[in-house]
PDB file of C-alpha atoms in Angstrom:
ATOM      1  CA  UNK M  93      31.438  31.224 -14.534  1.00  0.00           C
ATOM      2  CA  UNK M  94      30.362  30.821 -11.020  1.00  0.00           C
ATOM      3  CA  UNK M  95      31.266  34.583 -10.423  1.00  0.00           C
ATOM      4  CA  UNK M  96      29.277  35.870 -13.279  1.00  0.00           C
ATOM      5  CA  UNK M  97      26.161  33.891 -13.141  1.00  0.00           C
ATOM      6  CA  UNK M  98      23.685  36.879 -13.339  1.00  0.00           C
ATOM      7  CA  UNK M  99      24.249  37.515 -17.065  1.00  0.00           C
ATOM      8  CA  UNK M 100      22.963  33.968 -18.264  1.00  0.00           C
ATOM      9  CA  UNK M 101      20.454  33.916 -15.329  1.00  0.00           C
ATOM     10  CA  UNK M 102      18.756  37.147 -16.787  1.00  0.00           C
ATOM     11  CA  UNK M 103      18.746  35.435 -20.255  1.00  0.00           C
ATOM     12  CA  UNK M 104      17.231  32.186 -18.901  1.00  0.00           C
ATOM     13  CA  UNK M 105      14.673  34.029 -16.833  1.00  0.00           C
ATOM     14  CA  UNK M 106      13.243  35.908 -19.896  1.00  0.00           C
ATOM     15  CA  UNK M 107      13.357  32.706 -21.793  1.00  0.00           C
ATOM     16  CA  UNK M 108      11.550  30.841 -19.266  1.00  0.00           C
ATOM     17  CA  UNK M 109       8.839  33.558 -18.964  1.00  0.00           C
ATOM     18  CA  UNK M 110       8.297  33.608 -22.645  1.00  0.00           C
ATOM     19  CA  UNK M 111       7.162  29.997 -22.926  1.00  0.00           C
ATOM     20  CA  UNK M 112       5.501  29.625 -19.462  1.00  0.00           C
ATOM     21  CA  UNK M 113       3.868  32.937 -18.686  1.00  0.00           C
ATOM     22  CA  UNK M 114       1.328  32.828 -21.409  1.00  0.00           C
ATOM     23  CA  UNK M 115      -0.492  29.746 -19.852  1.00  0.00           C
ATOM     24  CA  UNK M 116      -2.396  29.541 -16.639  1.00  0.00           C
ATOM     25  CA  UNK M 117      -2.806  25.777 -16.101  1.00  0.00           C
ATOM     26  CA  UNK M 118      -0.069  23.375 -15.019  1.00  0.00           C
ATOM     27  CA  UNK M 119      -0.884  21.149 -18.040  1.00  0.00           C
ATOM     28  CA  UNK M 120      -0.528  23.896 -20.474  1.00  0.00           C
ATOM     29  CA  UNK M 121       2.802  24.990 -19.069  1.00  0.00           C
ATOM     30  CA  UNK M 122       4.226  21.468 -19.089  1.00  0.00           C
ATOM     31  CA  UNK M 123       3.159  20.881 -22.531  1.00  0.00           C
ATOM     32  CA  UNK M 124       4.554  24.340 -23.721  1.00  0.00           C
ATOM     33  CA  UNK M 125       7.885  23.719 -21.970  1.00  0.00           C
ATOM     34  CA  UNK M 126       8.076  20.028 -23.482  1.00  0.00           C
ATOM     35  CA  UNK M 127       7.166  21.381 -27.072  1.00  0.00           C
ATOM     36  CA  UNK M 128       9.676  24.342 -26.867  1.00  0.00           C
ATOM     37  CA  UNK M 129      12.634  22.251 -25.643  1.00  0.00           C
ATOM     38  CA  UNK M 130      12.303  19.137 -27.921  1.00  0.00           C
ATOM     39  CA  UNK M 131      12.188  21.596 -30.883  1.00  0.00           C
ATOM     40  CA  UNK M 132      15.544  22.874 -30.030  1.00  0.00           C
ATOM     41  CA  UNK M 133      16.980  19.918 -32.124  1.00  0.00           C
ATOM     42  CA  UNK M 134      18.291  20.980 -35.407  1.00  0.00           C
ATOM     43  CA  UNK M 135      16.253  18.200 -37.247  1.00  0.00           C
ATOM     44  CA  UNK M 136      13.595  16.950 -34.996  1.00  0.00           C
ATOM     45  CA  UNK M 137      11.816  13.706 -35.880  1.00  0.00           C
ATOM     46  CA  UNK M 138       8.311  15.098 -36.584  1.00  0.00           C
ATOM     47  CA  UNK M 139       6.714  11.505 -36.786  1.00  0.00           C
ATOM     48  CA  UNK M 140       8.234  10.320 -33.548  1.00  0.00           C
ATOM     49  CA  UNK M 141       7.325  13.655 -31.833  1.00  0.00           C
ATOM     50  CA  UNK M 142       3.922  13.436 -32.899  1.00  0.00           C
ATOM     51  CA  UNK M 143       3.447  10.069 -31.313  1.00  0.00           C
ATOM     52  CA  UNK M 144       5.010  11.452 -28.156  1.00  0.00           C
ATOM     53  CA  UNK M 145       2.712  14.680 -27.941  1.00  0.00           C
ATOM     54  CA  UNK M 146      -0.252  12.657 -28.578  1.00  0.00           C
ATOM     55  CA  UNK M 147       0.543  10.478 -25.646  1.00  0.00           C
ATOM     56  CA  UNK M 148       1.105  13.466 -23.551  1.00  0.00           C
ATOM     57  CA  UNK M 149      -2.007  15.335 -24.674  1.00  0.00           C
ATOM     58  CA  UNK M 150      -4.271  12.400 -23.938  1.00  0.00           C
ATOM     59  CA  UNK M 151      -2.908  12.061 -20.293  1.00  0.00           C
ATOM     60  CA  UNK M 152      -2.897  15.532 -19.368  1.00  0.00           C
ATOM     61  CA  UNK M 153      -4.215  14.406 -15.845  1.00  0.00           C
ATOM     62  CA  UNK M 154      -0.870  13.043 -15.289  1.00  0.00           C
ATOM     63  CA  UNK M 155       1.039  16.317 -15.729  1.00  0.00           C
ATOM     64  CA  UNK M 156       0.005  17.889 -12.564  1.00  0.00           C
ATOM     65  CA  UNK M 157       3.162  16.744 -10.420  1.00  0.00           C
ATOM     66  CA  UNK M 158       6.695  16.021 -10.807  1.00  0.00           C
ATOM     67  CA  UNK M 159       6.186  12.515  -9.247  1.00  0.00           C
ATOM     68  CA  UNK M 160       3.130  11.832 -11.370  1.00  0.00           C
ATOM     69  CA  UNK M 161       5.070  12.884 -14.562  1.00  0.00           C
ATOM     70  CA  UNK M 162       7.979  10.783 -13.910  1.00  0.00           C
ATOM     71  CA  UNK M 163       5.923   7.766 -13.054  1.00  0.00           C
ATOM     72  CA  UNK M 164       3.856   8.335 -16.228  1.00  0.00           C
ATOM     73  CA  UNK M 165       6.950   8.500 -18.334  1.00  0.00           C
ATOM     74  CA  UNK M 166       8.614   5.398 -16.674  1.00  0.00           C
ATOM     75  CA  UNK M 167       5.275   3.513 -16.323  1.00  0.00           C
ATOM     76  CA  UNK M 168       6.212   2.472 -12.724  1.00  0.00           C
ATOM     77  CA  UNK M 169       6.186   3.925  -9.331  1.00  0.00           C
ATOM     78  CA  UNK M 170       9.453   5.517  -7.987  1.00  0.00           C
ATOM     79  CA  UNK M 171      10.192   5.574  -4.466  1.00  0.00           C
ATOM     80  CA  UNK M 172      12.180   8.869  -4.703  1.00  0.00           C
ATOM     81  CA  UNK M 173      11.669  10.632  -7.924  1.00  0.00           C
ATOM     82  CA  UNK M 174      14.547  12.766  -8.919  1.00  0.00           C
ATOM     83  CA  UNK M 175      16.092  14.509 -11.635  1.00  0.00           C
ATOM     84  CA  UNK M 176      18.343  11.671 -12.947  1.00  0.00           C
ATOM     85  CA  UNK M 177      15.141   9.582 -13.174  1.00  0.00           C
ATOM     86  CA  UNK M 178      13.502  12.387 -15.103  1.00  0.00           C
ATOM     87  CA  UNK M 179      16.347  12.620 -17.483  1.00  0.00           C
ATOM     88  CA  UNK M 180      16.346   8.865 -18.212  1.00  0.00           C
ATOM     89  CA  UNK M 181      12.639   8.646 -18.544  1.00  0.00           C
ATOM     90  CA  UNK M 182      12.656  11.441 -21.087  1.00  0.00           C
ATOM     91  CA  UNK M 183      15.554   9.819 -22.963  1.00  0.00           C
ATOM     92  CA  UNK M 184      13.247   6.821 -23.665  1.00  0.00           C
ATOM     93  CA  UNK M 185      10.449   8.766 -25.217  1.00  0.00           C
ATOM     94  CA  UNK M 186       9.829   9.003 -29.006  1.00  0.00           C
ATOM     95  CA  UNK M 187      11.725  11.894 -30.425  1.00  0.00           C
ATOM     96  CA  UNK M 188      13.857  12.716 -27.446  1.00  0.00           C
ATOM     97  CA  UNK M 189      17.593  12.671 -27.406  1.00  0.00           C
ATOM     98  CA  UNK M 190      20.309  13.266 -24.804  1.00  0.00           C
ATOM     99  CA  UNK M 191      20.612  16.935 -25.134  1.00  0.00           C
ATOM    100  CA  UNK M 192      16.934  17.646 -25.121  1.00  0.00           C
ATOM    101  CA  UNK M 193      16.281  15.419 -22.059  1.00  0.00           C
ATOM    102  CA  UNK M 194      19.164  17.008 -20.130  1.00  0.00           C
ATOM    103  CA  UNK M 195      17.890  20.443 -21.250  1.00  0.00           C
ATOM    104  CA  UNK M 196      14.333  19.799 -20.007  1.00  0.00           C
ATOM    105  CA  UNK M 197      15.493  18.364 -16.799  1.00  0.00           C
ATOM    106  CA  UNK M 198      17.775  21.456 -16.134  1.00  0.00           C
ATOM    107  CA  UNK M 199      15.026  23.849 -16.913  1.00  0.00           C
ATOM    108  CA  UNK M 200      12.592  22.050 -14.519  1.00  0.00           C
ATOM    109  CA  UNK M 201      15.462  22.166 -11.856  1.00  0.00           C
ATOM    110  CA  UNK M 202      16.093  25.857 -12.515  1.00  0.00           C
ATOM    111  CA  UNK M 203      12.551  26.997 -12.124  1.00  0.00           C
ATOM    112  CA  UNK M 204      11.928  25.079  -8.854  1.00  0.00           C
ATOM    113  CA  UNK M 205      15.361  25.695  -7.182  1.00  0.00           C
ATOM    114  CA  UNK M 206      14.467  29.001  -5.590  1.00  0.00           C
ATOM    115  CA  UNK M 207      16.847  31.363  -7.509  1.00  0.00           C
ATOM    116  CA  UNK M 208      14.122  32.098 -10.027  1.00  0.00           C
ATOM    117  CA  UNK M 209      10.738  33.850  -9.740  1.00  0.00           C
ATOM    118  CA  UNK M 210       8.402  31.649  -7.944  1.00  0.00           C
ATOM    119  CA  UNK M 211       5.663  32.352 -10.478  1.00  0.00           C
ATOM    120  CA  UNK M 212       7.581  30.329 -12.953  1.00  0.00           C
ATOM    121  CA  UNK M 213       7.168  27.274 -10.663  1.00  0.00           C
ATOM    122  CA  UNK M 214       5.120  24.472 -12.272  1.00  0.00           C
ATOM    123  CA  UNK M 215       4.898  21.520  -9.665  1.00  0.00           C
ATOM    124  CA  UNK M 216       4.601  21.687  -5.866  1.00  0.00           C
ATOM    125  CA  UNK M 217       6.671  18.502  -5.473  1.00  0.00           C
ATOM    126  CA  UNK M 218       9.618  19.167  -7.703  1.00  0.00           C
ATOM    127  CA  UNK M 219      12.908  18.689  -5.818  1.00  0.00           C
ATOM    128  CA  UNK M 220      14.600  21.938  -5.021  1.00  0.00           C
ATOM    129  CA  UNK M 221      17.926  20.361  -4.627  1.00  0.00           C
ATOM    130  CA  UNK M 222      19.847  17.942  -6.668  1.00  0.00           C
ATOM    131  CA  UNK M 223      20.825  14.895  -4.575  1.00  0.00           C
ATOM    132  CA  UNK M 224      24.593  14.139  -4.338  1.00  0.00           C
ATOM    133  CA  UNK M 225      23.824  10.505  -5.204  1.00  0.00           C
ATOM    134  CA  UNK M 226      22.228  11.335  -8.439  1.00  0.00           C
ATOM    135  CA  UNK M 227      23.853  12.261 -11.771  1.00  0.00           C
ATOM    136  CA  UNK M 228      23.048  15.532 -13.378  1.00  0.00           C
ATOM    137  CA  UNK M 229      23.714  16.133 -17.048  1.00  0.00           C
ATOM    138  CA  UNK M 230      24.986  18.912 -18.988  1.00  0.00           C
ATOM    139  CA  UNK M 231      22.988  19.710 -22.278  1.00  0.00           C
ATOM    140  CA  UNK M 232      25.837  19.411 -24.533  1.00  0.00           C
ATOM    141  CA  UNK M 233      25.586  20.592 -28.143  1.00  0.00           C
ATOM    142  CA  UNK M 234      27.993  21.766 -30.817  1.00  0.00           C
ATOM    143  CA  UNK M 235      28.846  24.864 -28.978  1.00  0.00           C
ATOM    144  CA  UNK M 236      30.158  23.070 -25.894  1.00  0.00           C
ATOM    145  CA  UNK M 237      31.724  20.350 -28.150  1.00  0.00           C
ATOM    146  CA  UNK M 238      33.799  23.161 -29.983  1.00  0.00           C
ATOM    147  CA  UNK M 239      35.066  24.428 -26.718  1.00  0.00           C
ATOM    148  CA  UNK M 240      36.262  20.967 -25.698  1.00  0.00           C
ATOM    149  CA  UNK M 241      37.601  20.450 -28.950  1.00  0.00           C
ATOM    150  CA  UNK M 242      39.645  23.681 -28.637  1.00  0.00           C
ATOM    151  CA  UNK M 243      41.115  22.434 -25.254  1.00  0.00           C
ATOM    152  CA  UNK M 244      42.013  19.025 -26.597  1.00  0.00           C
ATOM    153  CA  UNK M 245      41.675  18.265 -30.400  1.00  0.00           C
ATOM    154  CA  UNK M 246      42.884  14.734 -29.889  1.00  0.00           C
ATOM    155  CA  UNK M 247      39.530  13.543 -28.413  1.00  0.00           C
ATOM    156  CA  UNK M 248      36.157  13.146 -30.237  1.00  0.00           C
ATOM    157  CA  UNK M 249      33.967  15.157 -27.823  1.00  0.00           C
ATOM    158  CA  UNK M 250      30.308  14.299 -27.476  1.00  0.00           C
ATOM    159  CA  UNK M 251      27.654  14.426 -24.918  1.00  0.00           C
ATOM    160  CA  UNK M 252      28.641  11.209 -23.121  1.00  0.00           C
ATOM    161  CA  UNK M 253      32.500  11.884 -22.699  1.00  0.00           C
ATOM    162  CA  UNK M 254      32.094  15.664 -21.909  1.00  0.00           C
ATOM    163  CA  UNK M 255      29.617  14.664 -19.099  1.00  0.00           C
ATOM    164  CA  UNK M 256      31.747  11.818 -17.839  1.00  0.00           C
ATOM    165  CA  UNK M 257      34.784  13.948 -17.548  1.00  0.00           C
ATOM    166  CA  UNK M 258      32.963  16.653 -15.537  1.00  0.00           C
ATOM    167  CA  UNK M 259      31.021  14.336 -13.415  1.00  0.00           C
ATOM    168  CA  UNK M 260      34.147  12.800 -12.278  1.00  0.00           C
ATOM    169  CA  UNK M 261      35.444  16.124 -11.093  1.00  0.00           C
ATOM    170  CA  UNK M 262      32.259  18.124 -10.008  1.00  0.00           C
ATOM    171  CA  UNK M 263      29.360  17.480  -7.825  1.00  0.00           C
ATOM    172  CA  UNK M 264      25.761  17.324  -9.207  1.00  0.00           C
ATOM    173  CA  UNK M 265      25.133  20.729  -8.005  1.00  0.00           C
ATOM    174  CA  UNK M 266      28.255  22.082  -9.538  1.00  0.00           C
ATOM    175  CA  UNK M 267      27.266  20.418 -12.864  1.00  0.00           C
ATOM    176  CA  UNK M 268      24.425  22.815 -13.040  1.00  0.00           C
ATOM    177  CA  UNK M 269      26.902  25.712 -13.061  1.00  0.00           C
ATOM    178  CA  UNK M 270      28.508  24.330 -16.082  1.00  0.00           C
ATOM    179  CA  UNK M 271      25.295  25.154 -17.954  1.00  0.00           C
ATOM    180  CA  UNK M 272      26.461  28.557 -18.361  1.00  0.00           C
ATOM    181  CA  UNK M 273      29.235  27.460 -20.560  1.00  0.00           C
ATOM    182  CA  UNK M 274      26.705  27.435 -23.460  1.00  0.00           C
ATOM    183  CA  UNK M 275      26.021  31.179 -22.981  1.00  0.00           C
ATOM    184  CA  UNK M 276      29.730  32.175 -22.937  1.00  0.00           C
ATOM    185  CA  UNK M 277      30.636  29.850 -25.713  1.00  0.00           C
ATOM    186  CA  UNK M 278      27.748  30.920 -28.042  1.00  0.00           C
ATOM    187  CA  UNK M 279      28.752  34.642 -27.867  1.00  0.00           C
ATOM    188  CA  UNK M 280      32.275  33.880 -28.284  1.00  0.00           C
ATOM    189  CA  UNK M 281      32.417  31.618 -31.357  1.00  0.00           C
ATOM    190  CA  UNK M 282      32.374  32.405 -35.159  1.00  0.00           C
ATOM    191  CA  UNK M 283      31.814  29.682 -37.769  1.00  0.00           C
ATOM    192  CA  UNK M 284      30.401  26.234 -37.711  1.00  0.00           C
ATOM    193  CA  UNK M 285      31.685  22.765 -37.100  1.00  0.00           C
ATOM    194  CA  UNK M 286      34.442  22.007 -34.390  1.00  0.00           C
ATOM    195  CA  UNK M 287      37.125  24.320 -35.637  1.00  0.00           C
ATOM    196  CA  UNK M 288      35.467  27.506 -34.864  1.00  0.00           C
ATOM    197  CA  UNK M 289      37.115  31.028 -34.291  1.00  0.00           C
ATOM    198  CA  UNK M 290      36.847  31.807 -30.685  1.00  0.00           C
ATOM    199  CA  UNK M 291      36.297  35.671 -30.550  1.00  0.00           C
ATOM    200  CA  UNK M 292      33.885  38.047 -28.989  1.00  0.00           C
ATOM    201  CA  UNK M 293      30.837  37.687 -31.431  1.00  0.00           C
ATOM    202  CA  UNK M 294      28.499  40.754 -30.905  1.00  0.00           C
ATOM    203  CA  UNK M 295      26.371  39.551 -33.894  1.00  0.00           C
ATOM    204  CA  UNK M 296      25.455  36.267 -31.996  1.00  0.00           C
ATOM    205  CA  UNK M 297      24.706  38.170 -28.744  1.00  0.00           C
ATOM    206  CA  UNK M 298      22.204  40.337 -30.693  1.00  0.00           C
ATOM    207  CA  UNK M 299      20.746  37.120 -32.260  1.00  0.00           C
ATOM    208  CA  UNK M 300      19.459  35.879 -28.871  1.00  0.00           C
ATOM    209  CA  UNK M 301      16.138  37.435 -28.212  1.00  0.00           C
ATOM    210  CA  UNK M 302      16.520  37.541 -24.417  1.00  0.00           C
ATOM    211  CA  UNK M 303      19.826  39.357 -24.121  1.00  0.00           C
ATOM    212  CA  UNK M 304      19.907  42.881 -22.663  1.00  0.00           C
ATOM    213  CA  UNK M 305      20.408  45.229 -25.558  1.00  0.00           C
ATOM    214  CA  UNK M 306      21.585  48.063 -23.202  1.00  0.00           C
ATOM    215  CA  UNK M 307      24.872  49.573 -24.449  1.00  0.00           C
ATOM    216  CA  UNK M 308      26.571  49.564 -20.983  1.00  0.00           C
ATOM    217  CA  UNK M 309      25.366  45.982 -20.412  1.00  0.00           C
ATOM    218  CA  UNK M 310      26.687  44.693 -23.760  1.00  0.00           C
ATOM    219  CA  UNK M 311      30.042  46.454 -22.931  1.00  0.00           C
ATOM    220  CA  UNK M 312      30.162  44.684 -19.595  1.00  0.00           C
ATOM    221  CA  UNK M 313      29.310  41.306 -21.116  1.00  0.00           C
ATOM    222  CA  UNK M 314      32.044  42.030 -23.822  1.00  0.00           C
ATOM    223  CA  UNK M 315      34.621  42.528 -21.165  1.00  0.00           C
ATOM    224  CA  UNK M 316      33.455  39.231 -19.289  1.00  0.00           C
ATOM    225  CA  UNK M 317      33.704  37.526 -22.656  1.00  0.00           C
ATOM    226  CA  UNK M 318      37.331  38.440 -23.379  1.00  0.00           C
ATOM    227  CA  UNK M 319      38.129  37.360 -19.909  1.00  0.00           C
ATOM    228  CA  UNK M 320      36.255  33.934 -20.664  1.00  0.00           C
ATOM    229  CA  UNK M 321      38.505  33.810 -23.942  1.00  0.00           C
ATOM    230  CA  UNK M 322      41.703  34.594 -22.180  1.00  0.00           C
ATOM    231  CA  UNK M 323      41.015  31.589 -19.774  1.00  0.00           C
ATOM    232  CA  UNK M 324      40.062  29.436 -22.848  1.00  0.00           C
ATOM    233  CA  UNK M 325      43.169  30.302 -24.651  1.00  0.00           C
ATOM    234  CA  UNK M 326      45.550  30.110 -21.639  1.00  0.00           C
ATOM    235  CA  UNK M 327      46.825  26.607 -22.246  1.00  0.00           C
ATOM    236  CA  UNK M 328      47.063  27.036 -26.172  1.00  0.00           C
TER     237      UNK M 328
END
């Protein structure tokens, strides 16, 4: 994944542009980002989310900075506001879960780290690096759970134990690289549930709005996907 980051980077860049570029103000961008990510849940709790968004909308003056936003969510000052604090603060909000909290945190880190277009940045005070002392969480969903199940079907894989296993081995910065696992997993899975067939699935590739539809690019990504599958199947 580390050697082939450009493919998912392209997909994510287009996605970030899609829900950030239509807006000019910081508050609008934050609101759009929150709305987009929390609605990636398969069954979002509309009632609880309504309470959350009313809280956000009536306090838009607190959306203008990373520190302001974290302190607004935690309702207390933070000496050093970081991404782990942001994740934990979101997790306590109405309608938010572990995956969406991790996904928002990862997105904020992405658009401020320096490897994406500067026009995507929202806050001037957002950390550009993940401190080695803080935990960074992978936004685990069923795509990633299915990959870990294939590697070890004896374990009941979920957000907590997948992140725990990875965090014991990899640094906080390296954890961010694992986010690309979703892209390679999504386009190489067929079916639902944990017992999915792991094959190159061009239909899923086409289902993603942001993927490059050039034939040569698709052939290259197919080749990389087959390489990914060979690694996935190597211990089977």
